């Protein structure tokens, strides 16, 4: 079911103080926000997220961009939005991948740019289809970080797991 989508506000969006603006634009979709967090993106997570682009000449630069290496701001805001036709609604609002080709009123059209090295700094990520949405939501979030049961889960008892807890 096309009901949920992953959205990332990338480091350039955070550096440019666009979070509030982007959340306001997203509220126009009437979708519901069902998970949100700030993530310090590991290289492993960045590479897994963009693994379909690993053969592209801009891949290493893209990984550095998602990790905040181009902006001295090592964080990303990750969110899951829920509602009818969520994927298309958010993709439309985000605009085309290339900020120069994106509608000027879309988020990427309004705030994106192309770096001198040719990477599209396009402010947000939005899942492209249902399969990707599932892969990405499961990559970025644990089941208990999302307020709805968006995918089936199971309960496992894990031994020998170390966890950081409050003292
Ligand atoms: P892609 O998954 O093709 O697009 P989208 O983000 O719209 O789903 O590309 C992932 C990111 O890679 C894209 O947001 C910006 C970057 N990118 C470039 O820098 N140059 C390119 O030519 C392409 C295709 C993508």
XYZ file of C-alpha atoms and ligand atoms in Angstrom:
192
model
C 0.000 0.000 0.000
C 1.282 3.403 -0.953
C 0.814 4.973 2.462
C 4.219 5.763 3.875
C 7.368 7.475 2.742
C 10.778 8.387 4.113
C 11.841 12.022 4.036
C 15.299 13.284 4.906
C 16.199 16.910 5.399
C 19.794 16.763 4.238
C 22.688 18.699 5.850
C 22.308 21.665 3.459
C 18.652 21.997 4.507
C 19.678 22.085 8.166
C 22.581 24.510 7.604
C 20.283 26.858 5.687
C 17.709 26.761 8.538
C 15.057 25.366 6.229
C 13.583 22.803 8.635
C 10.561 24.867 9.666
C 9.906 25.919 6.110
C 10.085 22.334 4.827
C 7.787 21.049 7.586
C 5.279 23.773 6.695
C 5.424 22.778 3.029
C 4.970 19.121 4.007
C 1.904 19.998 6.074
C 0.249 21.195 2.833
C 0.074 17.530 1.798
C -2.233 16.733 4.765
C -0.097 13.687 5.426
C 0.615 12.658 8.998
C 4.089 12.652 10.509
C 4.554 9.320 12.295
C 8.293 9.320 13.075
C 11.072 11.889 13.305
C 14.623 12.060 14.583
C 17.986 13.742 14.082
C 20.626 11.301 12.870
C 24.393 11.498 12.817
C 24.859 9.566 9.581
C 27.549 6.879 9.541
C 29.385 6.099 6.327
C 27.794 2.646 6.401
C 24.274 4.107 6.583
C 24.971 6.635 3.830
C 26.411 3.962 1.531
C 23.499 1.619 2.176
C 20.949 4.379 1.585
C 22.460 5.292 -1.796
C 23.692 1.813 -2.767
C 21.837 1.963 -6.125
C 24.246 4.749 -7.128
C 27.486 3.086 -6.039
C 28.869 2.906 -9.576
C 28.284 6.592 -10.319
C 31.294 8.926 -10.540
C 29.734 11.236 -7.929
C 29.090 8.439 -5.386
C 31.859 9.277 -2.884
C 30.971 12.969 -2.993
C 27.310 12.063 -2.461
C 28.169 9.969 0.607
C 30.211 12.841 2.012
C 27.303 15.222 1.337
C 24.772 13.032 3.180
C 27.194 12.695 6.099
C 27.523 16.465 6.340
C 31.083 16.594 5.027
C 30.275 19.482 2.686
C 28.496 21.559 5.328
C 30.312 21.128 8.620
C 26.980 19.958 10.029
C 26.973 16.221 10.616
C 23.292 15.604 10.897
C 20.199 14.791 8.937
C 16.555 14.956 9.994
C 14.792 11.692 9.155
C 10.995 11.415 9.086
C 8.255 9.036 8.068
C 5.050 10.502 6.663
C 1.838 8.506 6.378
C -1.336 8.912 4.333
C -2.940 8.326 0.939
C -0.574 8.530 -2.050
C 2.161 9.649 0.327
C 5.046 8.864 -2.026
C 3.796 10.870 -5.005
C 2.606 13.795 -2.902
C 5.998 14.233 -1.266
C 7.978 13.625 -4.469
C 5.964 16.330 -6.180
C 6.556 18.762 -3.348
C 10.281 17.888 -3.340
C 10.666 18.437 -7.094
C 13.021 16.914 -9.655
C 16.356 15.402 -8.602
C 18.322 18.095 -10.442
C 17.528 21.393 -8.683
C 17.969 23.289 -11.938
C 15.256 21.184 -13.558
C 12.947 21.214 -10.538
C 9.854 23.421 -10.491
C 10.926 26.755 -8.970
C 8.192 26.452 -6.335
C 9.234 22.935 -5.286
C 11.578 22.514 -2.313
C 14.520 21.481 -4.485
C 13.748 24.133 -7.103
C 13.584 26.873 -4.493
C 16.533 25.895 -2.303
C 18.757 23.388 -4.155
C 21.965 24.037 -6.052
C 24.617 22.148 -7.972
C 28.074 22.155 -6.406
C 31.216 22.958 -8.389
C 31.983 19.208 -8.266
C 28.624 18.488 -9.883
C 26.717 17.042 -6.926
C 23.084 18.020 -6.661
C 22.636 19.581 -3.234
C 18.906 19.177 -3.283
C 17.952 19.739 0.359
C 15.615 16.769 0.805
C 15.336 13.081 0.077
C 11.945 11.494 -0.576
C 11.323 7.798 -1.316
C 10.747 7.120 -5.005
C 8.412 4.096 -4.858
C 6.866 1.623 -2.423
C 9.746 -0.834 -2.529
C 12.286 1.880 -1.839
C 10.081 3.386 0.880
C 10.004 0.050 2.706
C 13.751 -0.494 2.313
C 14.553 3.046 3.449
C 12.118 3.210 6.389
C 13.489 -0.100 7.695
C 17.033 1.172 7.209
C 16.552 4.462 9.082
C 14.038 3.493 11.773
C 13.443 0.738 14.288
C 9.840 -0.456 14.685
C 9.375 1.237 18.064
C 10.458 4.614 16.691
C 7.380 4.749 14.443
C 4.019 5.307 16.109
C 2.072 3.061 13.697
C 2.773 -0.563 12.770
C 3.692 0.230 9.184
C 5.279 -3.155 8.439
C 4.964 -6.554 10.158
C 7.257 -7.083 13.122
C 8.272 -9.934 15.385
C 9.523 -9.940 18.943
C 12.914 -11.508 19.476
C 14.776 -12.084 22.700
C 18.369 -11.156 22.057
C 21.048 -12.309 24.481
C 24.352 -10.566 25.039
C 23.183 -7.268 23.575
C 24.878 -4.193 25.032
C 22.770 -1.070 25.118
C 23.567 2.502 26.126
C 21.196 3.559 28.914
C 20.774 6.644 31.114
C 22.745 6.501 34.390
P 18.496 9.570 -7.214
O 18.180 8.439 -6.290
O 18.705 9.262 -8.659
O 17.374 10.713 -7.155
P 16.337 11.155 -6.031
O 17.110 11.715 -4.870
O 15.494 12.221 -6.697
O 15.538 9.931 -5.655
O 19.817 10.306 -6.696
C 20.118 10.380 -5.344
C 20.886 11.643 -5.077
O 22.104 11.631 -5.791
C 20.179 12.906 -5.554
O 19.222 13.351 -4.626
C 21.309 13.848 -5.743
C 22.459 12.950 -6.187
N 22.680 12.966 -7.648
C 23.689 13.774 -8.151
O 24.363 14.484 -7.407
N 23.902 13.784 -9.496
C 23.161 13.039 -10.360
O 23.407 13.091 -11.586
C 22.121 12.205 -9.832
C 21.266 11.369 -10.748
C 21.921 12.203 -8.462
